[in-house]
């Protein structure tokens, strides 16, 4: 029994040494991530990429500098997990990523801070503020979201009406899987000139469906009403129906 224990310890020690010295480039090649990585350095154990870009239909999203640290015991269970962080200017994404034997990707304890301007590719107007999201769990299998739990906010939200920046307050959203391989976000207002009741769905192939009701509060700036007249359908004096579908 003692001999078997020593053999197991030696195998573990040998495995750790081997993994520790595998170049990071080899790990990236083997993992074949859905991202464009350049300037890769370090080892599979603890590596870094100078630039990481995530492509999506009709565009790409830059994560900036990306670094990771592999959890050694997770490798022995054939369920490798790594702590990661990506930073670019005032943008930051961190958390834990795990890969299953079947090729599924599981993320946990993810925190995302991104300037709202990053979403302008989907917006009809220029926007500002900060998006923050805390994702407790996210599982992606066969290019589809099968599990998701998280929440977030858009603070100091503003849009430009071609003349000045207009304050539209702050809003919160709850994130879940939509049951069809995509993400469902329920959006509500925290404070500001509008009451929001909006449900959005997004798929990994770039399709989106955003719809719901927007109610102007008393003393809301007239410029906001003018914007809503353009992007939404007015259903009563201070109430608008918003519907935005695309890919």
Coordinates of N, CA and C in Angstrom, one line a residue:
X1 N 0.8 -1.2 0.0 CA 0.0 0.0 0.0 C 0.9 1.3 0.0
X2 N 1.9 1.2 0.8 CA 2.8 2.4 0.9 C 3.5 2.6 -0.4
X3 N 3.9 1.5 -1.1 CA 4.6 1.6 -2.4 C 3.6 2.2 -3.4
X4 N 2.4 1.8 -3.4 CA 1.4 2.4 -4.4 C 1.2 3.9 -4.1
X5 N 1.2 4.3 -2.9 CA 1.1 5.7 -2.6 C 2.3 6.5 -3.1
X6 N 3.5 6.0 -3.0 CA 4.6 6.6 -3.5 C 4.6 6.7 -5.0
X7 N 4.1 5.7 -5.6 CA 4.0 5.7 -7.1 C 3.1 6.8 -7.6
X8 N 1.9 6.9 -6.9 CA 1.0 7.9 -7.2 C 1.5 9.3 -7.0
X9 N 2.3 9.5 -5.9 CA 2.9 10.8 -5.7 C 3.9 11.2 -6.7
X10 N 4.7 10.2 -7.1 CA 5.7 10.4 -8.2 C 5.1 10.8 -9.5
X11 N 3.9 10.1 -9.8 CA 3.2 10.4 -11.1 C 2.7 11.8 -11.0
X12 N 2.1 12.2 -9.9 CA 1.6 13.6 -9.8 C 2.7 14.6 -9.9
X13 N 3.9 14.3 -9.2 CA 5.0 15.2 -9.3 C 5.5 15.3 -10.7
X14 N 5.6 14.2 -11.4 CA 6.1 14.2 -12.7 C 5.2 15.0 -13.7
X15 N 3.8 14.8 -13.5 CA 2.8 15.5 -14.3 C 2.9 17.0 -14.1
X16 N 3.1 17.4 -12.8 CA 3.2 18.8 -12.5 C 4.4 19.4 -13.2
X17 N 5.6 18.7 -13.1 CA 6.8 19.2 -13.8 C 6.6 19.4 -15.3
X18 N 6.0 18.3 -15.9 CA 5.8 18.4 -17.3 C 4.9 19.5 -17.7
X19 N 3.8 19.7 -17.1 CA 2.8 20.8 -17.4 C 3.5 22.1 -17.2
X20 N 4.2 22.2 -16.1 CA 4.8 23.5 -15.7 C 5.8 24.0 -16.8
X21 N 6.4 23.1 -17.6 CA 7.4 23.5 -18.6 C 6.8 23.5 -20.0
X22 N 5.6 23.2 -20.2 CA 5.0 23.2 -21.5 C 4.9 24.7 -22.0
X23 N 5.4 25.1 -23.1 CA 5.3 26.5 -23.6 C 3.8 26.9 -23.7
X24 N 3.5 28.1 -23.4 CA 2.2 28.6 -23.5 C 1.6 28.5 -25.0
X25 N 2.5 28.7 -26.0 CA 2.1 28.6 -27.4 C 1.5 27.2 -27.7
X26 N 2.1 26.1 -27.1 CA 1.6 24.8 -27.3 C 0.2 24.6 -26.7
X27 N 0.1 25.2 -25.5 CA -1.2 25.1 -24.9 C -2.3 25.8 -25.7
X28 N -2.0 27.0 -26.2 CA -3.0 27.7 -27.1 C -3.3 26.9 -28.3
X29 N -2.3 26.3 -28.9 CA -2.5 25.5 -30.1 C -3.4 24.3 -29.8
X30 N -3.1 23.6 -28.7 CA -3.9 22.5 -28.3 C -5.3 22.8 -28.0
X31 N -5.5 23.9 -27.2 CA -6.9 24.3 -26.8 C -7.7 24.8 -27.9
X32 N -7.0 25.5 -28.9 CA -7.7 26.0 -30.1 C -8.9 26.9 -29.7
X33 N -8.6 28.0 -28.9 CA -9.7 28.8 -28.4 C -10.3 29.6 -29.5
X34 N -11.6 30.0 -29.4 CA -12.3 30.8 -30.4 C -11.9 32.3 -30.3
X35 N -10.6 32.5 -30.4 CA -10.1 33.9 -30.3 C -8.8 34.0 -31.0
X36 N -8.4 35.2 -31.4 CA -7.2 35.5 -32.0 C -6.2 36.0 -31.0
X37 N -5.1 35.3 -30.8 CA -4.1 35.6 -29.7 C -2.8 35.9 -30.3
X38 N -2.1 37.0 -29.9 CA -0.8 37.3 -30.4 C 0.1 37.6 -29.2
X39 N 1.4 37.5 -29.4 CA 2.4 37.8 -28.3 C 2.2 36.9 -27.1
X40 N 2.0 35.6 -27.4 CA 1.9 34.6 -26.3 C 3.2 34.3 -25.7
X41 N 3.3 34.3 -24.4 CA 4.5 34.0 -23.7 C 4.2 33.3 -22.4
X42 N 5.3 32.8 -21.7 CA 5.1 32.0 -20.5 C 4.9 30.6 -20.8
X43 N 4.2 29.9 -19.8 CA 4.0 28.4 -19.9 C 2.5 28.2 -19.9
X44 N 2.2 26.9 -20.2 CA 0.8 26.5 -20.0 C 0.4 26.7 -18.6
X45 N 1.3 26.6 -17.6 CA 1.0 26.7 -16.2 C 0.5 28.2 -15.9
X46 N 1.3 29.1 -16.4 CA 1.0 30.5 -16.2 C 1.5 31.3 -17.4
X47 N 0.6 31.7 -18.2 CA 1.0 32.4 -19.4 C 0.3 33.7 -19.6
X48 N 0.7 34.4 -20.8 CA 0.1 35.7 -21.1 C 0.1 35.9 -22.6
X49 N -0.9 36.6 -23.0 CA -1.0 37.0 -24.4 C -1.1 38.5 -24.5
X50 N -0.2 39.1 -25.3 CA -0.2 40.6 -25.4 C -1.5 41.2 -25.9
X51 N -2.2 40.4 -26.8 CA -3.5 40.9 -27.4 C -4.4 39.7 -27.6
X52 N -5.6 39.8 -27.2 CA -6.6 38.8 -27.5 C -7.8 39.5 -28.1
X53 N -8.3 38.9 -29.3 CA -9.5 39.5 -30.0 C -10.5 38.4 -30.2
X54 N -11.7 38.7 -29.8 CA -12.8 37.7 -29.9 C -13.6 38.1 -31.2
X55 N -13.6 37.3 -32.2 CA -14.4 37.6 -33.4 C -15.8 37.3 -33.2
X56 N -16.7 38.0 -33.8 CA -18.2 37.7 -33.8 C -18.7 38.2 -35.2
X57 N -19.9 37.7 -35.6 CA -20.4 38.1 -36.9 C -20.3 39.6 -37.2
X58 N -19.7 39.9 -38.3 CA -19.5 41.3 -38.7 C -18.7 42.2 -37.8
X59 N -17.8 41.6 -37.0 CA -17.0 42.5 -36.1 C -16.1 41.7 -35.2
X60 N -15.4 42.4 -34.3 CA -14.5 41.7 -33.3 C -14.5 42.6 -32.1
X61 N -14.2 41.9 -30.9 CA -14.1 42.6 -29.6 C -12.8 42.3 -29.0
X62 N -12.0 43.4 -28.7 CA -10.7 43.2 -28.1 C -10.7 43.1 -26.6
X63 N -10.0 42.1 -26.1 CA -9.9 41.9 -24.7 C -8.7 42.5 -24.1
X64 N -7.8 42.9 -25.0 CA -6.5 43.5 -24.5 C -5.5 42.5 -24.1
X65 N -4.8 42.8 -23.0 CA -3.8 41.8 -22.5 C -4.5 40.8 -21.7
X66 N -4.1 39.5 -21.9 CA -4.8 38.4 -21.3 C -3.8 37.5 -20.6
X67 N -4.0 37.2 -19.3 CA -3.1 36.3 -18.6 C -3.9 35.2 -17.9
X68 N -3.3 34.1 -17.6 CA -4.0 33.0 -16.9 C -3.0 32.2 -16.0
X69 N -3.6 31.5 -15.1 CA -2.9 30.7 -14.1 C -3.7 29.4 -13.9
X70 N -3.1 28.3 -14.4 CA -3.7 27.0 -14.3 C -3.7 26.4 -12.9
X71 N -4.9 25.9 -12.5 CA -5.0 25.2 -11.3 C -4.5 23.8 -11.4
X72 N -3.4 23.4 -10.8 CA -2.7 22.1 -11.1 C -3.5 20.9 -10.8
X73 N -4.3 20.8 -9.7 CA -5.0 19.6 -9.4 C -6.2 19.4 -10.4
X74 N -6.7 20.5 -11.0 CA -7.8 20.3 -12.0 C -7.3 19.5 -13.2
X75 N -6.0 19.6 -13.5 CA -5.5 18.9 -14.7 C -5.6 17.4 -14.5
X76 N -5.3 17.0 -13.3 CA -5.3 15.6 -12.9 C -6.7 15.0 -13.0
X77 N -7.7 15.8 -12.9 CA -9.1 15.3 -12.9 C -9.7 15.4 -14.4
X78 N -8.8 15.8 -15.3 CA -9.2 16.0 -16.7 C -10.3 17.0 -16.9
X79 N -10.3 18.0 -16.0 CA -11.2 19.1 -16.0 C -10.5 20.4 -15.7
X80 N -9.5 20.7 -16.6 CA -8.6 21.8 -16.4 C -9.3 23.2 -16.1
X81 N -8.9 23.9 -15.1 CA -9.5 25.2 -14.8 C -8.4 26.2 -14.6
X82 N -8.6 27.4 -15.0 CA -7.6 28.4 -14.9 C -8.3 29.7 -14.5
X83 N -7.6 30.5 -13.6 CA -8.0 31.8 -13.3 C -7.4 32.7 -14.3
X84 N -8.2 33.7 -14.8 CA -7.8 34.6 -15.9 C -8.2 36.0 -15.6
X85 N -7.5 36.9 -16.3 CA -7.8 38.3 -16.2 C -7.4 38.9 -17.6
X86 N -8.3 39.8 -18.1 CA -8.1 40.5 -19.4 C -8.3 42.0 -19.1
X87 N -7.3 42.8 -19.5 CA -7.4 44.2 -19.2 C -7.0 45.0 -20.5
X88 N -7.8 46.1 -20.7 CA -7.6 47.0 -21.8 C -8.1 48.3 -21.4
X89 N -7.2 49.3 -21.2 CA -7.6 50.6 -20.8 C -8.6 50.6 -19.6
X90 N -9.8 51.1 -19.7 CA -10.7 51.0 -18.5 C -11.7 49.8 -18.6
X91 N -11.2 48.8 -19.3 CA -12.0 47.6 -19.4 C -11.3 46.4 -18.7
X92 N -12.1 45.6 -18.0 CA -11.5 44.5 -17.2 C -12.5 43.3 -17.1
X93 N -11.9 42.1 -17.4 CA -12.7 40.9 -17.3 C -11.9 39.9 -16.5
X94 N -12.4 39.3 -15.5 CA -11.7 38.3 -14.7 C -12.6 37.2 -14.3
X95 N -12.1 36.0 -13.9 CA -12.9 34.9 -13.5 C -12.1 33.6 -13.5
X96 N -12.9 32.5 -13.5 CA -12.4 31.2 -13.6 C -13.0 30.5 -14.8
X97 N -12.2 29.9 -15.7 CA -12.7 29.1 -16.8 C -12.3 27.7 -16.7
X98 N -13.2 26.8 -17.0 CA -12.9 25.3 -16.9 C -13.4 24.7 -18.2
X99 N -12.6 23.6 -18.6 CA -13.0 22.9 -19.8 C -13.2 21.4 -19.4
X100 N -14.4 20.9 -19.9 CA -14.7 19.5 -19.6 C -14.2 18.6 -20.7
X101 N -14.2 17.3 -20.3 CA -13.7 16.2 -21.3 C -14.5 16.3 -22.6
X102 N -15.8 16.6 -22.5 CA -16.6 16.7 -23.7 C -16.4 18.0 -24.5
X103 N -15.5 18.9 -24.0 CA -15.3 20.1 -24.8 C -16.2 21.3 -24.4
X104 N -16.9 21.1 -23.3 CA -17.8 22.3 -22.9 C -16.9 23.3 -22.1
X105 N -17.3 24.5 -22.2 CA -16.7 25.6 -21.5 C -17.6 26.1 -20.3
X106 N -17.0 26.1 -19.1 CA -17.7 26.6 -17.9 C -17.0 27.7 -17.3
X107 N -17.7 28.9 -17.1 CA -17.1 30.0 -16.5 C -17.8 30.3 -15.1
X108 N -17.1 30.8 -14.2 CA -17.6 31.1 -12.8 C -16.9 32.3 -12.2
X109 N -17.6 32.9 -11.3 CA -17.1 34.1 -10.6 C -16.5 35.1 -11.5
X110 N -17.2 35.4 -12.6 CA -16.7 36.3 -13.6 C -17.2 37.7 -13.3
X111 N -16.3 38.7 -13.4 CA -16.6 40.1 -13.2 C -16.2 40.8 -14.4
X112 N -17.1 41.6 -15.0 CA -16.9 42.3 -16.3 C -17.2 43.8 -16.1
X113 N -16.2 44.6 -16.4 CA -16.4 46.1 -16.4 C -16.0 46.6 -17.8
X114 N -16.9 47.2 -18.5 CA -16.7 47.6 -19.9 C -17.4 49.0 -20.1
X115 N -16.7 49.9 -20.8 CA -17.3 51.1 -21.1 C -18.6 50.9 -22.0
X116 N -19.6 51.6 -21.7 CA -20.9 51.4 -22.5 C -20.6 51.7 -24.0
X117 N -19.7 52.5 -24.3 CA -19.4 52.8 -25.7 C -19.1 51.6 -26.5
X118 N -18.6 50.5 -25.9 CA -18.3 49.3 -26.6 C -19.5 48.7 -27.2
X119 N -20.7 49.0 -26.8 CA -21.9 48.5 -27.3 C -22.5 49.3 -28.4
X120 N -21.8 50.3 -28.9 CA -22.4 51.2 -29.9 C -22.5 50.5 -31.2
X121 N -21.8 49.4 -31.4 CA -22.0 48.7 -32.7 C -23.4 48.2 -32.9
X122 N -24.2 48.1 -31.7 CA -25.6 47.6 -31.8 C -26.6 48.7 -31.6
X123 N -26.1 49.9 -31.3 CA -26.9 51.0 -30.9 C -27.2 52.0 -32.0
X124 N -28.3 52.7 -32.1 CA -28.6 53.7 -33.1 C -28.0 55.0 -32.7
X125 N -27.6 55.2 -31.5 CA -27.0 56.5 -31.0 C -25.7 56.2 -30.2
X126 N -24.9 57.3 -30.0 CA -23.7 57.2 -29.2 C -24.1 57.1 -27.7
X127 N -23.5 56.3 -27.0 CA -23.8 56.1 -25.5 C -22.6 56.2 -24.7
X128 N -22.7 56.5 -23.4 CA -21.6 56.5 -22.4 C -22.1 55.9 -21.1
X129 N -21.2 55.8 -20.2 CA -21.4 55.1 -18.9 C -20.6 53.9 -18.8
X130 N -21.0 53.1 -17.8 CA -20.2 51.8 -17.6 C -21.1 50.6 -17.4
X131 N -20.8 49.6 -18.1 CA -21.5 48.3 -17.9 C -20.7 47.5 -16.9
X132 N -21.4 46.9 -15.9 CA -20.8 46.0 -15.0 C -21.6 44.7 -14.9
X133 N -21.0 43.6 -14.9 CA -21.7 42.3 -14.8 C -21.0 41.3 -13.9
X134 N -21.7 40.6 -13.1 CA -21.2 39.6 -12.2 C -21.9 38.3 -12.7
X135 N -21.1 37.4 -13.3 CA -21.7 36.1 -13.8 C -21.2 35.0 -12.8
X136 N -22.2 34.4 -12.1 CA -21.9 33.4 -11.2 C -21.6 32.1 -11.9
X137 N -22.4 31.7 -12.9 CA -22.1 30.5 -13.7 C -22.5 30.8 -15.1
X138 N -21.7 30.2 -16.0 CA -22.0 30.2 -17.5 C -21.4 29.0 -18.1
X139 N -22.3 28.2 -18.8 CA -21.8 27.0 -19.4 C -22.2 27.0 -20.9
X140 N -21.2 26.8 -21.7 CA -21.4 26.8 -23.2 C -21.1 25.4 -23.7
X141 N -22.0 24.8 -24.5 CA -21.8 23.5 -25.0 C -22.3 23.5 -26.5
X142 N -21.5 23.0 -27.4 CA -21.8 23.0 -28.8 C -22.2 24.4 -29.3
X143 N -21.5 25.4 -28.9 CA -21.7 26.8 -29.4 C -23.1 27.3 -29.0
X144 N -23.5 26.8 -27.8 CA -24.8 27.3 -27.3 C -24.7 27.5 -25.8
X145 N -25.4 28.5 -25.2 CA -25.5 28.7 -23.8 C -26.5 27.7 -23.2
X146 N -26.1 26.9 -22.3 CA -27.0 25.9 -21.7 C -27.3 26.2 -20.2
X147 N -26.5 27.1 -19.6 CA -26.7 27.5 -18.2 C -26.1 28.9 -18.0
X148 N -26.8 29.7 -17.3 CA -26.3 31.1 -17.1 C -27.1 31.7 -15.9
X149 N -26.3 32.3 -15.0 CA -26.8 33.0 -13.8 C -25.9 34.2 -13.5
X150 N -26.5 35.4 -13.6 CA -25.7 36.6 -13.3 C -26.6 37.8 -13.3
X151 N -26.0 38.9 -13.0 CA -26.7 40.2 -12.9 C -25.7 41.3 -13.2
X152 N -26.2 42.5 -13.5 CA -25.3 43.6 -13.8 C -26.0 44.9 -13.8
X153 N -25.3 46.0 -14.3 CA -25.9 47.3 -14.3 C -25.3 48.1 -15.4
X154 N -26.0 49.2 -15.7 CA -25.4 50.3 -16.6 C -25.6 51.5 -15.8
X155 N -24.4 52.0 -15.3 CA -24.4 53.2 -14.4 C -24.0 54.4 -15.2
X156 N -24.5 55.6 -14.7 CA -24.2 56.9 -15.4 C -24.5 56.8 -16.9
X157 N -25.7 56.2 -17.2 CA -26.1 56.0 -18.6 C -26.4 57.4 -19.3
X158 N -25.8 57.6 -20.5 CA -26.1 58.8 -21.2 C -26.1 58.4 -22.7
X159 N -26.8 59.3 -23.5 CA -26.7 59.2 -24.9 C -26.5 60.6 -25.5
X160 N -26.1 60.6 -26.8 CA -25.8 61.9 -27.4 C -26.9 62.2 -28.4
X161 N -27.6 63.3 -28.3 CA -28.7 63.6 -29.2 C -28.3 64.5 -30.4
X162 N -27.0 64.4 -30.8 CA -26.3 65.1 -31.8 C -25.9 66.6 -31.4
X163 N -26.4 67.0 -30.2 CA -26.0 68.3 -29.7 C -25.3 68.2 -28.4
X164 N -26.0 67.5 -27.4 CA -25.4 67.4 -26.1 C -25.6 66.0 -25.6
X165 N -24.9 65.6 -24.5 CA -25.1 64.3 -23.8 C -26.3 64.4 -22.9
X166 N -27.2 63.5 -23.0 CA -28.4 63.4 -22.2 C -28.3 62.3 -21.1
X167 N -28.6 62.7 -19.8 CA -28.5 61.7 -18.7 C -29.8 60.9 -18.7
X168 N -29.7 59.5 -18.8 CA -30.9 58.7 -18.7 C -30.8 57.8 -17.4
X169 N -30.0 58.2 -16.4 CA -30.0 57.5 -15.2 C -29.1 56.2 -15.1
X170 N -29.6 55.2 -14.3 CA -28.9 54.0 -14.2 C -29.9 52.9 -14.3
X171 N -29.5 51.7 -14.7 CA -30.4 50.6 -14.9 C -29.7 49.3 -14.5
X172 N -30.5 48.3 -14.2 CA -30.0 47.0 -13.8 C -30.6 45.9 -14.7
X173 N -29.8 44.8 -14.8 CA -30.3 43.7 -15.6 C -30.0 42.3 -14.9
X174 N -30.8 41.4 -15.2 CA -30.6 40.0 -14.7 C -30.4 39.1 -15.8
X175 N -29.4 38.2 -15.7 CA -29.0 37.4 -16.9 C -29.3 35.9 -16.6
X176 N -29.9 35.3 -17.6 CA -30.3 33.8 -17.6 C -30.2 33.2 -19.0
X177 N -30.1 31.9 -19.0 CA -30.1 31.2 -20.3 C -31.6 31.3 -20.8
X178 N -31.7 31.5 -22.2 CA -33.1 31.6 -22.7 C -33.7 30.3 -23.1
X179 N -33.0 29.2 -22.9 CA -33.5 27.9 -23.3 C -33.4 27.5 -24.7
X180 N -32.9 28.5 -25.5 CA -32.7 28.2 -27.0 C -31.3 28.4 -27.4
X181 N -30.4 28.3 -26.5 CA -28.9 28.4 -26.8 C -28.4 29.8 -26.7
X182 N -29.2 30.8 -26.2 CA -28.8 32.2 -26.1 C -28.9 32.7 -24.7
X183 N -28.8 34.0 -24.5 CA -28.9 34.7 -23.3 C -30.1 35.6 -23.2
X184 N -30.7 35.6 -22.0 CA -31.9 36.4 -21.8 C -31.6 37.5 -20.7
X185 N -31.8 38.7 -21.0 CA -31.5 39.8 -20.0 C -32.8 40.6 -19.7
X186 N -33.2 40.6 -18.5 CA -34.4 41.4 -18.0 C -33.9 42.7 -17.5
X187 N -34.3 43.8 -18.1 CA -33.8 45.2 -17.8 C -34.8 46.0 -17.0
X188 N -34.4 46.6 -15.9 CA -35.2 47.5 -15.1 C -34.5 48.8 -14.8
X189 N -35.2 49.9 -14.6 CA -34.5 51.1 -14.2 C -34.2 51.1 -12.7
X190 N -33.1 51.8 -12.3 CA -32.8 52.0 -10.9 C -33.1 53.5 -10.6
X191 N -32.7 54.4 -11.4 CA -33.1 55.8 -11.3 C -33.0 56.5 -12.6
X192 N -33.6 57.6 -12.7 CA -33.6 58.3 -14.0 C -34.9 58.8 -14.5
X193 N -35.0 59.4 -15.7 CA -36.2 59.9 -16.2 C -37.1 58.9 -16.9
X194 N -36.7 57.6 -16.9 CA -37.6 56.6 -17.6 C -37.8 55.4 -16.7
X195 N -39.0 54.8 -16.8 CA -39.3 53.6 -16.2 C -39.1 52.5 -17.3
X196 N -38.4 51.4 -17.0 CA -38.1 50.4 -18.0 C -38.6 49.1 -17.6
X197 N -39.1 48.4 -18.6 CA -39.6 47.0 -18.5 C -39.2 46.3 -19.8
X198 N -38.0 45.9 -19.9 CA -37.5 45.4 -21.2 C -36.9 44.0 -21.1
X199 N -37.2 43.1 -22.0 CA -36.6 41.8 -22.1 C -35.8 41.7 -23.4
X200 N -34.5 41.2 -23.2 CA -33.6 41.1 -24.4 C -33.1 39.7 -24.5
X201 N -33.0 39.2 -25.7 CA -32.3 37.9 -25.9 C -31.2 38.1 -26.9
X202 N -30.1 37.4 -26.7 CA -28.9 37.5 -27.6 C -28.4 36.0 -27.8
X203 N -28.1 35.7 -29.1 CA -27.6 34.4 -29.4 C -26.1 34.6 -29.7
X204 N -25.4 33.5 -29.6 CA -23.9 33.5 -29.9 C -23.6 33.8 -31.3
X205 N -24.5 33.6 -32.2 CA -24.2 33.9 -33.6 C -24.5 35.4 -34.0
X206 N -24.9 36.2 -33.0 CA -25.0 37.6 -33.2 C -26.4 38.1 -33.3
X207 N -27.4 37.3 -33.3 CA -28.8 37.7 -33.4 C -29.3 38.3 -32.0
X208 N -30.2 39.3 -32.1 CA -30.7 39.9 -30.9 C -32.1 40.2 -31.0
X209 N -32.8 40.3 -29.9 CA -34.2 40.6 -29.9 C -34.5 41.4 -28.6
X210 N -34.7 42.7 -28.7 CA -34.9 43.6 -27.6 C -36.2 44.2 -27.7
X211 N -37.1 44.0 -26.7 CA -38.4 44.6 -26.7 C -39.0 44.8 -25.3
X212 N -39.9 45.7 -25.2 CA -40.5 46.0 -23.9 C -41.1 47.4 -23.9
X213 N -41.5 47.9 -22.7 CA -42.1 49.1 -22.5 C -41.2 50.1 -21.8
X214 N -41.4 51.4 -22.2 CA -40.6 52.5 -21.6 C -41.6 53.6 -21.3
X215 N -41.6 54.1 -20.0 CA -42.5 55.1 -19.5 C -41.7 56.3 -19.1
X216 N -42.1 57.5 -19.7 CA -41.4 58.7 -19.3 C -42.0 59.2 -18.0
X217 N -41.1 59.5 -17.0 CA -41.5 60.1 -15.8 C -41.8 61.6 -15.9
X218 N -42.6 62.1 -14.9 CA -42.8 63.6 -15.0 C -41.6 64.4 -15.0
X219 N -41.6 65.5 -15.7 CA -40.4 66.4 -15.9 C -39.2 65.7 -16.6
X220 N -39.4 64.6 -17.3 CA -38.4 64.1 -18.2 C -38.1 65.1 -19.3
X221 N -36.8 65.2 -19.7 CA -36.4 66.2 -20.7 C -37.1 65.8 -22.0
X222 N -37.6 66.9 -22.7 CA -38.3 66.7 -24.0 C -37.4 66.0 -25.0
X223 N -36.1 66.2 -24.9 CA -35.2 65.5 -25.9 C -35.3 64.0 -25.8
X224 N -35.6 63.5 -24.6 CA -35.7 62.0 -24.5 C -37.0 61.5 -25.2
X225 N -38.0 62.3 -25.0 CA -39.3 62.0 -25.7 C -39.1 62.0 -27.2
X226 N -38.3 62.9 -27.7 CA -38.1 63.0 -29.2 C -37.3 61.8 -29.6
X227 N -36.3 61.3 -28.8 CA -35.6 60.1 -29.2 C -36.5 58.9 -29.2
X228 N -37.3 58.8 -28.2 CA -38.2 57.6 -28.1 C -39.2 57.6 -29.3
X229 N -39.6 58.8 -29.8 CA -40.5 58.9 -30.9 C -39.8 58.3 -32.2
X230 N -38.5 58.3 -32.2 CA -37.8 57.8 -33.4 C -37.5 56.3 -33.3
X231 N -37.1 55.8 -32.0 CA -36.7 54.4 -31.9 C -37.8 53.5 -31.3
X232 N -38.9 54.1 -30.9 CA -40.0 53.3 -30.4 C -41.4 53.7 -30.8
X233 N -42.4 53.0 -30.5 CA -43.8 53.3 -30.9 C -44.5 53.9 -29.7
X234 N -45.1 55.1 -29.9 CA -45.8 55.7 -28.8 C -47.2 55.1 -28.7
X235 N -47.5 54.5 -27.5 CA -48.8 53.8 -27.3 C -49.7 54.6 -26.4
X236 N -49.2 55.6 -25.7 CA -50.0 56.6 -24.9 C -49.2 57.8 -24.7
X237 N -49.7 58.8 -23.9 CA -49.0 60.1 -23.8 C -47.6 59.9 -23.3
X238 N -47.3 59.1 -22.3 CA -45.9 59.0 -21.8 C -45.4 57.6 -21.9
X239 N -46.0 56.7 -22.7 CA -45.6 55.3 -22.7 C -45.2 54.9 -24.2
X240 N -44.2 54.2 -24.3 CA -43.7 53.8 -25.6 C -43.4 52.3 -25.6
X241 N -43.6 51.6 -26.7 CA -43.3 50.2 -27.0 C -42.1 50.1 -27.8
X242 N -41.0 49.5 -27.3 CA -39.7 49.3 -27.9 C -39.6 47.9 -28.5
X243 N -39.2 47.8 -29.7 CA -38.9 46.5 -30.4 C -37.8 46.7 -31.4
X244 N -36.7 45.9 -31.1 CA -35.5 46.0 -31.9 C -35.0 44.6 -32.1
X245 N -35.1 44.1 -33.4 CA -34.7 42.8 -33.7 C -33.6 42.8 -34.8
X246 N -32.6 42.0 -34.8 CA -31.6 42.1 -35.8 C -30.6 41.0 -35.6
X247 N -29.5 41.0 -36.4 CA -28.4 40.0 -36.3 C -27.1 40.6 -36.8

